[in-house]
PDB file of C-alpha atoms in Angstrom:
ATOM      1  CA  GLU A   9    -136.442  -7.789 134.179  1.00 95.00           C
ATOM      2  CA  VAL A  10    -135.098  -4.916 135.622  1.00 96.00           C
ATOM      3  CA  LYS A  11    -136.555  -1.551 134.962  1.00 98.00           C
ATOM      4  CA  LEU A  12    -136.769   2.125 135.772  1.00 98.00           C
ATOM      5  CA  GLN A  13    -139.101   4.265 134.605  1.00 98.00           C
ATOM      6  CA  GLN A  14    -139.150   7.902 134.694  1.00 98.00           C
ATOM      7  CA  SER A  15    -141.433  10.411 134.483  1.00 97.00           C
ATOM      8  CA  GLY A  16    -142.148  13.021 132.027  1.00 97.00           C
ATOM      9  CA  ASP A  17    -139.564  15.653 130.495  1.00 98.00           C
ATOM     10  CA  GLU A  18    -140.585  18.850 132.479  1.00 97.00           C
ATOM     11  CA  LEU A  19    -140.691  22.740 130.929  1.00 98.00           C
ATOM     12  CA  VAL A  20    -140.382  24.965 134.479  1.00 98.00           C
ATOM     13  CA  ARG A  21    -140.302  28.497 135.097  1.00 97.00           C
ATOM     14  CA  PRO A  22    -137.062  29.967 136.434  1.00 97.00           C
ATOM     15  CA  GLY A  23    -137.047  29.966 140.022  1.00 97.00           C
ATOM     16  CA  ALA A  24    -140.370  27.123 140.610  1.00 98.00           C
ATOM     17  CA  SER A  25    -139.673  23.253 141.121  1.00 98.00           C
ATOM     18  CA  VAL A  26    -140.309  19.924 139.902  1.00 98.00           C
ATOM     19  CA  LYS A  27    -140.883  16.335 141.380  1.00 98.00           C
ATOM     20  CA  MET A  28    -139.729  14.000 138.987  1.00 98.00           C
ATOM     21  CA  SER A  29    -140.485   9.860 139.384  1.00 98.00           C
ATOM     22  CA  CYS A  30    -138.438   6.980 138.975  1.00 98.00           C
ATOM     23  CA  LYS A  31    -140.643   3.498 138.972  1.00 98.00           C
ATOM     24  CA  ALA A  32    -138.498   0.741 139.773  1.00 98.00           C
ATOM     25  CA  SER A  33    -140.271  -3.270 138.668  1.00 98.00           C
ATOM     26  CA  GLY A  34    -138.667  -6.164 138.427  1.00 97.00           C
ATOM     27  CA  TYR A  35    -136.362  -6.166 141.097  1.00 97.00           C
ATOM     28  CA  THR A  36    -137.066  -5.904 145.251  1.00 97.00           C
ATOM     29  CA  PHE A  37    -136.642  -1.893 145.838  1.00 97.00           C
ATOM     30  CA  THR A  38    -135.693  -1.908 148.890  1.00 96.00           C
ATOM     31  CA  ASP A  39    -132.277  -4.326 148.272  1.00 95.00           C
ATOM     32  CA  TYR A  40    -131.369  -1.445 146.224  1.00 96.00           C
ATOM     33  CA  ALA A  41    -129.912   1.996 146.750  1.00 96.00           C
ATOM     34  CA  MET A  42    -130.698   4.418 143.750  1.00 97.00           C
ATOM     35  CA  HIS A  43    -128.907   7.156 142.713  1.00 98.00           C
ATOM     36  CA  TRP A  44    -129.549  10.042 140.418  1.00 98.00           C
ATOM     37  CA  VAL A  45    -127.583  11.805 138.161  1.00 98.00           C
ATOM     38  CA  LYS A  46    -127.397  14.479 135.583  1.00 98.00           C
ATOM     39  CA  GLN A  47    -126.224  15.283 132.664  1.00 97.00           C
ATOM     40  CA  SER A  48    -126.471  18.875 131.736  1.00 93.00           C
ATOM     41  CA  PRO A  49    -126.452  19.740 127.465  1.00 88.00           C
ATOM     42  CA  GLY A  50    -123.314  17.953 125.166  1.00 84.00           C
ATOM     43  CA  GLN A  51    -121.513  17.534 128.826  1.00 87.00           C
ATOM     44  CA  GLY A  52    -120.587  14.479 131.168  1.00 90.00           C
ATOM     45  CA  LEU A  53    -122.014  12.676 134.052  1.00 96.00           C
ATOM     46  CA  GLU A  54    -122.737  14.031 137.512  1.00 98.00           C
ATOM     47  CA  TRP A  55    -123.218  12.317 140.723  1.00 97.00           C
ATOM     48  CA  ILE A  56    -126.278  14.002 142.326  1.00 98.00           C
ATOM     49  CA  GLY A  57    -126.995  11.752 145.513  1.00 97.00           C
ATOM     50  CA  THR A  58    -128.689   8.592 146.905  1.00 97.00           C
ATOM     51  CA  ILE A  59    -131.501   7.314 148.635  1.00 97.00           C
ATOM     52  CA  ILE A  60    -131.492   3.725 150.595  1.00 95.00           C
ATOM     53  CA  PRO A  61    -134.914   2.887 150.658  1.00 95.00           C
ATOM     54  CA  LEU A  62    -135.230  -0.191 152.963  1.00 94.00           C
ATOM     55  CA  ILE A  63    -134.257   2.776 155.617  1.00 95.00           C
ATOM     56  CA  ASP A  64    -134.573   6.745 153.910  1.00 94.00           C
ATOM     57  CA  THR A  65    -130.865   7.303 154.287  1.00 96.00           C
ATOM     58  CA  THR A  66    -130.047   9.924 151.787  1.00 97.00           C
ATOM     59  CA  SER A  67    -126.486  11.459 150.933  1.00 96.00           C
ATOM     60  CA  TYR A  68    -125.625  13.908 148.938  1.00 98.00           C
ATOM     61  CA  ASN A  69    -122.843  15.562 146.701  1.00 97.00           C
ATOM     62  CA  GLN A  70    -122.278  18.912 148.428  1.00 97.00           C
ATOM     63  CA  LYS A  71    -123.052  21.113 144.785  1.00 96.00           C
ATOM     64  CA  PHE A  72    -126.477  19.610 145.421  1.00 97.00           C
ATOM     65  CA  LYS A  73    -127.147  20.099 148.953  1.00 97.00           C
ATOM     66  CA  GLY A  74    -130.269  22.638 149.395  1.00 96.00           C
ATOM     67  CA  LYS A  75    -130.952  21.615 145.507  1.00 98.00           C
ATOM     68  CA  ALA A  76    -132.160  18.233 144.863  1.00 98.00           C
ATOM     69  CA  THR A  77    -134.559  16.128 147.733  1.00 98.00           C
ATOM     70  CA  LEU A  78    -134.367  12.236 147.618  1.00 98.00           C
ATOM     71  CA  THR A  79    -136.719  11.205 148.540  1.00 98.00           C
ATOM     72  CA  ALA A  80    -139.024   7.263 148.116  1.00 98.00           C
ATOM     73  CA  ASP A  81    -142.233   5.062 148.488  1.00 97.00           C
ATOM     74  CA  LYS A  82    -141.401   1.780 149.195  1.00 97.00           C
ATOM     75  CA  SER A  83    -144.805   0.522 149.204  1.00 96.00           C
ATOM     76  CA  SER A  84    -145.017   1.673 144.896  1.00 97.00           C
ATOM     77  CA  ASN A  85    -141.626   0.749 144.837  1.00 98.00           C
ATOM     78  CA  THR A  86    -141.051   5.069 143.242  1.00 98.00           C
ATOM     79  CA  ALA A  87    -138.431   6.875 144.495  1.00 98.00           C
ATOM     80  CA  TYR A  88    -138.390  10.853 144.080  1.00 98.00           C
ATOM     81  CA  MET A  89    -136.521  13.982 143.107  1.00 98.00           C
ATOM     82  CA  GLU A  90    -137.865  17.374 143.199  1.00 98.00           C
ATOM     83  CA  LEU A  91    -135.251  19.780 142.165  1.00 98.00           C
ATOM     84  CA  SER A  92    -136.569  23.392 143.909  1.00 98.00           C
ATOM     85  CA  ARG A  93    -135.434  27.491 142.702  1.00 98.00           C
ATOM     86  CA  LEU A  94    -134.531  26.799 139.698  1.00 98.00           C
ATOM     87  CA  THR A  95    -132.769  28.763 137.276  1.00 97.00           C
ATOM     88  CA  SER A  96    -130.973  27.743 133.573  1.00 96.00           C
ATOM     89  CA  GLU A  97    -128.335  26.273 134.863  1.00 96.00           C
ATOM     90  CA  ASP A  98    -130.266  23.203 135.847  1.00 97.00           C
ATOM     91  CA  SER A  99    -132.079  22.445 132.194  1.00 98.00           C
ATOM     92  CA  ALA A 100    -129.830  18.886 131.902  1.00 98.00           C
ATOM     93  CA  VAL A 101    -130.977  15.784 131.669  1.00 98.00           C
ATOM     94  CA  TYR A 102    -131.673  14.148 134.709  1.00 98.00           C
ATOM     95  CA  TYR A 103    -131.038  10.045 135.012  1.00 98.00           C
ATOM     96  CA  CYS A 104    -131.750   7.796 138.195  1.00 98.00           C
ATOM     97  CA  ALA A 105    -130.069   4.770 138.014  1.00 98.00           C
ATOM     98  CA  ARG A 106    -129.666   1.439 140.082  1.00 97.00           C
ATOM     99  CA  PHE A 107    -126.824   1.026 141.798  1.00 92.00           C
ATOM    100  CA  TRP A 108    -125.202  -2.357 142.888  1.00 86.00           C
ATOM    101  CA  GLY A 109    -122.902  -2.559 146.338  1.00 79.00           C
ATOM    102  CA  GLY A 110    -119.993  -3.234 143.959  1.00 73.00           C
ATOM    103  CA  GLY A 111    -119.613   0.112 143.353  1.00 89.00           C
ATOM    104  CA  TYR A 112    -121.470   0.784 140.166  1.00 94.00           C
ATOM    105  CA  PHE A 113    -124.560   1.737 138.027  1.00 96.00           C
ATOM    106  CA  ASP A 114    -125.950  -1.297 136.721  1.00 95.00           C
ATOM    107  CA  TYR A 115    -129.776  -0.037 135.410  1.00 97.00           C
ATOM    108  CA  TRP A 116    -130.756   3.159 133.876  1.00 98.00           C
ATOM    109  CA  GLY A 117    -133.645   5.018 133.593  1.00 98.00           C
ATOM    110  CA  GLN A 118    -134.529   6.619 130.390  1.00 98.00           C
ATOM    111  CA  GLY A 119    -133.877  10.265 131.531  1.00 98.00           C
ATOM    112  CA  VAL A 120    -136.262  13.478 132.253  1.00 98.00           C
ATOM    113  CA  MET A 121    -135.539  16.136 129.988  1.00 98.00           C
ATOM    114  CA  VAL A 122    -135.701  19.588 132.564  1.00 98.00           C
ATOM    115  CA  THR A 123    -135.734  22.276 130.873  1.00 97.00           C
ATOM    116  CA  VAL A 124    -136.112  26.045 133.011  1.00 97.00           C
ATOM    117  CA  SER A 125    -137.521  29.091 130.465  1.00 96.00           C
ATOM    118  CA  SER A 126    -139.443  31.806 131.021  1.00 94.00           C
TER     119      SER A 126
ATOM    120  CA  ASP B  29    -113.280  14.930 145.050  1.00 96.00           C
ATOM    121  CA  VAL B  30    -112.205  12.034 142.469  1.00 97.00           C
ATOM    122  CA  VAL B  31    -110.802  13.174 139.580  1.00 98.00           C
ATOM    123  CA  MET B  32    -111.556  10.684 136.913  1.00 98.00           C
ATOM    124  CA  THR B  33    -109.198  11.968 133.634  1.00 98.00           C
ATOM    125  CA  GLN B  34    -110.082  10.461 130.455  1.00 98.00           C
ATOM    126  CA  THR B  35    -108.747  10.360 126.954  1.00 97.00           C
ATOM    127  CA  PRO B  36    -108.713  10.662 123.402  1.00 97.00           C
ATOM    128  CA  VAL B  37    -111.719  13.049 124.479  1.00 97.00           C
ATOM    129  CA  SER B  38    -112.417  11.135 120.765  1.00 96.00           C
ATOM    130  CA  LEU B  39    -110.992   9.178 118.517  1.00 96.00           C
ATOM    131  CA  SER B  40    -111.885   7.967 114.687  1.00 96.00           C
ATOM    132  CA  VAL B  41    -112.055   3.677 113.801  1.00 96.00           C
ATOM    133  CA  SER B  42    -112.114   1.435 111.213  1.00 96.00           C
ATOM    134  CA  LEU B  43    -114.692  -0.795 110.981  1.00 96.00           C
ATOM    135  CA  GLY B  44    -113.063  -4.459 112.478  1.00 96.00           C
ATOM    136  CA  GLY B  45    -110.596  -2.448 114.240  1.00 96.00           C
ATOM    137  CA  GLN B  46    -109.384  -2.094 117.460  1.00 97.00           C
ATOM    138  CA  VAL B  47    -109.435   1.220 120.301  1.00 97.00           C
ATOM    139  CA  SER B  48    -107.886   1.687 123.427  1.00 98.00           C
ATOM    140  CA  ILE B  49    -109.669   4.335 126.018  1.00 98.00           C
ATOM    141  CA  SER B  50    -107.334   5.390 129.232  1.00 98.00           C
ATOM    142  CA  CYS B  51    -108.770   6.792 132.292  1.00 98.00           C
ATOM    143  CA  ARG B  52    -106.734   8.040 135.418  1.00 98.00           C
ATOM    144  CA  SER B  53    -107.992   8.941 138.663  1.00 98.00           C
ATOM    145  CA  SER B  54    -106.370  11.587 141.212  1.00 98.00           C
ATOM    146  CA  GLN B  55    -106.632   9.048 143.965  1.00 98.00           C
ATOM    147  CA  SER B  56    -106.538   5.669 144.236  1.00 98.00           C
ATOM    148  CA  LEU B  57    -109.021   4.078 143.692  1.00 97.00           C
ATOM    149  CA  VAL B  58    -108.491   0.612 145.360  1.00 97.00           C
ATOM    150  CA  HIS B  59    -111.411   0.370 148.198  1.00 95.00           C
ATOM    151  CA  ASN B  60    -110.908   0.024 151.958  1.00 94.00           C
ATOM    152  CA  ASN B  61    -112.473  -4.190 151.319  1.00 94.00           C
ATOM    153  CA  GLY B  62    -109.591  -4.523 148.665  1.00 95.00           C
ATOM    154  CA  ASN B  63    -112.128  -3.674 145.175  1.00 95.00           C
ATOM    155  CA  THR B  64    -111.340  -1.288 143.125  1.00 97.00           C
ATOM    156  CA  TYR B  65    -114.665   0.554 141.915  1.00 97.00           C
ATOM    157  CA  LEU B  66    -113.593   1.218 138.305  1.00 97.00           C
ATOM    158  CA  SER B  67    -116.375   1.434 136.001  1.00 98.00           C
ATOM    159  CA  TRP B  68    -116.687   2.042 131.729  1.00 98.00           C
ATOM    160  CA  TYR B  69    -120.833   2.912 130.471  1.00 98.00           C
ATOM    161  CA  LEU B  70    -121.623   3.249 126.633  1.00 98.00           C
ATOM    162  CA  GLN B  71    -124.039   6.403 125.997  1.00 97.00           C
ATOM    163  CA  LYS B  72    -124.443   5.902 122.446  1.00 97.00           C
ATOM    164  CA  PRO B  73    -126.546   8.629 120.622  1.00 95.00           C
ATOM    165  CA  GLY B  74    -129.766   9.668 122.589  1.00 94.00           C
ATOM    166  CA  GLN B  75    -129.957   6.325 124.801  1.00 97.00           C
ATOM    167  CA  SER B  76    -129.423   6.379 128.568  1.00 98.00           C
ATOM    168  CA  PRO B  77    -125.795   5.451 129.724  1.00 97.00           C
ATOM    169  CA  GLN B  78    -125.676   1.189 129.876  1.00 98.00           C
ATOM    170  CA  LEU B  79    -123.333  -0.602 132.079  1.00 97.00           C
ATOM    171  CA  LEU B  80    -120.174  -2.581 130.082  1.00 98.00           C
ATOM    172  CA  ILE B  81    -117.416  -3.300 132.860  1.00 97.00           C
ATOM    173  CA  TYR B  82    -117.721  -3.133 136.185  1.00 97.00           C
ATOM    174  CA  LYS B  83    -114.225  -3.888 138.959  1.00 97.00           C
ATOM    175  CA  VAL B  84    -112.115  -2.849 135.956  1.00 98.00           C
ATOM    176  CA  SER B  85    -112.207  -5.951 133.656  1.00 98.00           C
ATOM    177  CA  ASN B  86    -115.760  -7.893 134.385  1.00 96.00           C
ATOM    178  CA  ARG B  87    -117.629  -7.116 131.744  1.00 97.00           C
ATOM    179  CA  PHE B  88    -121.669  -7.047 132.546  1.00 96.00           C
ATOM    180  CA  SER B  89    -124.000  -9.580 131.298  1.00 95.00           C
ATOM    181  CA  GLY B  90    -125.416  -9.376 127.882  1.00 96.00           C
ATOM    182  CA  ILE B  91    -121.815  -7.474 127.288  1.00 97.00           C
ATOM    183  CA  SER B  92    -119.693  -9.023 124.402  1.00 97.00           C
ATOM    184  CA  ASP B  93    -115.809  -9.897 124.864  1.00 97.00           C
ATOM    185  CA  ARG B  94    -114.602  -7.944 122.528  1.00 98.00           C
ATOM    186  CA  PHE B  95    -115.146  -5.512 125.281  1.00 98.00           C
ATOM    187  CA  SER B  96    -112.567  -5.365 127.702  1.00 98.00           C
ATOM    188  CA  GLY B  97    -111.077  -3.280 130.508  1.00 98.00           C
ATOM    189  CA  SER B  98    -108.018  -3.583 133.263  1.00 98.00           C
ATOM    190  CA  GLY B  99    -105.913  -1.328 135.138  1.00 98.00           C
ATOM    191  CA  SER B 100    -105.219  -0.653 138.952  1.00 97.00           C
ATOM    192  CA  GLY B 101    -104.555   2.107 141.537  1.00 97.00           C
ATOM    193  CA  THR B 102    -104.465   5.111 139.328  1.00 98.00           C
ATOM    194  CA  ASP B 103    -104.382   3.735 135.850  1.00 98.00           C
ATOM    195  CA  PHE B 104    -107.256   2.001 133.769  1.00 98.00           C
ATOM    196  CA  THR B 105    -108.214   0.946 129.917  1.00 98.00           C
ATOM    197  CA  LEU B 106    -110.981   0.246 128.348  1.00 98.00           C
ATOM    198  CA  LYS B 107    -110.488  -1.993 125.192  1.00 98.00           C
ATOM    199  CA  ILE B 108    -112.704  -2.522 122.147  1.00 98.00           C
ATOM    200  CA  SER B 109    -111.767  -4.658 119.454  1.00 97.00           C
ATOM    201  CA  ARG B 110    -113.285  -5.919 115.587  1.00 97.00           C
ATOM    202  CA  VAL B 111    -115.456  -2.232 115.869  1.00 97.00           C
ATOM    203  CA  GLU B 112    -118.386  -2.421 114.599  1.00 96.00           C
ATOM    204  CA  PRO B 113    -121.048  -0.397 113.816  1.00 95.00           C
ATOM    205  CA  ASP B 114    -122.814  -0.637 117.089  1.00 95.00           C
ATOM    206  CA  ASP B 115    -120.021   0.669 118.966  1.00 97.00           C
ATOM    207  CA  LEU B 116    -120.069   4.340 118.325  1.00 96.00           C
ATOM    208  CA  GLY B 117    -121.600   6.410 120.902  1.00 97.00           C
ATOM    209  CA  VAL B 118    -119.836   8.066 124.307  1.00 97.00           C
ATOM    210  CA  TYR B 119    -117.481   6.056 126.868  1.00 98.00           C
ATOM    211  CA  TYR B 120    -117.356   7.554 130.454  1.00 98.00           C
ATOM    212  CA  CYS B 121    -115.446   5.601 132.943  1.00 98.00           C
ATOM    213  CA  GLY B 122    -116.858   6.534 136.971  1.00 98.00           C
ATOM    214  CA  GLN B 123    -115.242   5.433 140.355  1.00 97.00           C
ATOM    215  CA  GLY B 124    -117.610   4.363 143.043  1.00 96.00           C
ATOM    216  CA  THR B 125    -114.636   4.198 145.998  1.00 95.00           C
ATOM    217  CA  GLN B 126    -115.528   7.496 147.050  1.00 95.00           C
ATOM    218  CA  TYR B 127    -118.339   9.491 147.750  1.00 95.00           C
ATOM    219  CA  PRO B 128    -118.883  12.027 145.703  1.00 96.00           C
ATOM    220  CA  LEU B 129    -119.268   9.610 143.101  1.00 96.00           C
ATOM    221  CA  THR B 130    -117.694  10.835 139.734  1.00 97.00           C
ATOM    222  CA  PHE B 131    -116.978  10.417 136.149  1.00 98.00           C
ATOM    223  CA  GLY B 132    -114.852  11.228 133.163  1.00 97.00           C
ATOM    224  CA  SER B 133    -115.682  13.845 131.316  1.00 97.00           C
ATOM    225  CA  GLY B 134    -116.206  11.036 127.821  1.00 97.00           C
ATOM    226  CA  THR B 135    -114.550   9.560 124.996  1.00 97.00           C
ATOM    227  CA  LYS B 136    -116.771  10.525 121.440  1.00 97.00           C
ATOM    228  CA  LEU B 137    -116.078   7.001 119.694  1.00 97.00           C
ATOM    229  CA  GLU B 138    -116.749   7.935 115.342  1.00 96.00           C
ATOM    230  CA  ILE B 139    -116.552   5.122 112.482  1.00 89.00           C
ATOM    231  CA  LYS B 140    -114.314   6.066 110.205  1.00 86.00           C
TER     232      LYS B 140
END
């Protein structure tokens, strides 16, 4: 069974950084790209970027360059996303999602709610 | 960026009824390889999105045949027949043809 287990919700101060994880199981981690998606409160879905764990290649939505940094640890089958210089605009739920080569997200993590507040 | 426009924003349907959701893209979603990477997702209340349909009309594993997708180029439709209580939530279309990947703004389905 494919499963993406994300880390817990975060409460962080403005200006700080946060790093969240997405542990994959039930498939070969290096066979698929991992993507990250933002959902602001009451809003739709926004693509942040992707990492190909096999070759550690990343690609970002221009909007999130400098904001998000994607990494992956093949030894633990875990993808990470770090968000820096947080503001209230970064308060959202962040999902990791496995991307099938056929151009779609077939499995999603449960989401991490990030709240930026002093 | 490819803009995905979904209509309606919301709709209400009786149990057992049928609904259609439209999704239009600002550019053709036909990839250079000939495939059209348009997918549909359902986000039930309090849950992550789940894949329903991929490549326009292919149902994902375990998805009921009450869900069907159609369309081509820039114009796509999701139809839900014999609506059940578990179908409520927000439906999103998404394109995987061109980066950055983009989604529609969602259609909220309510049960009358």
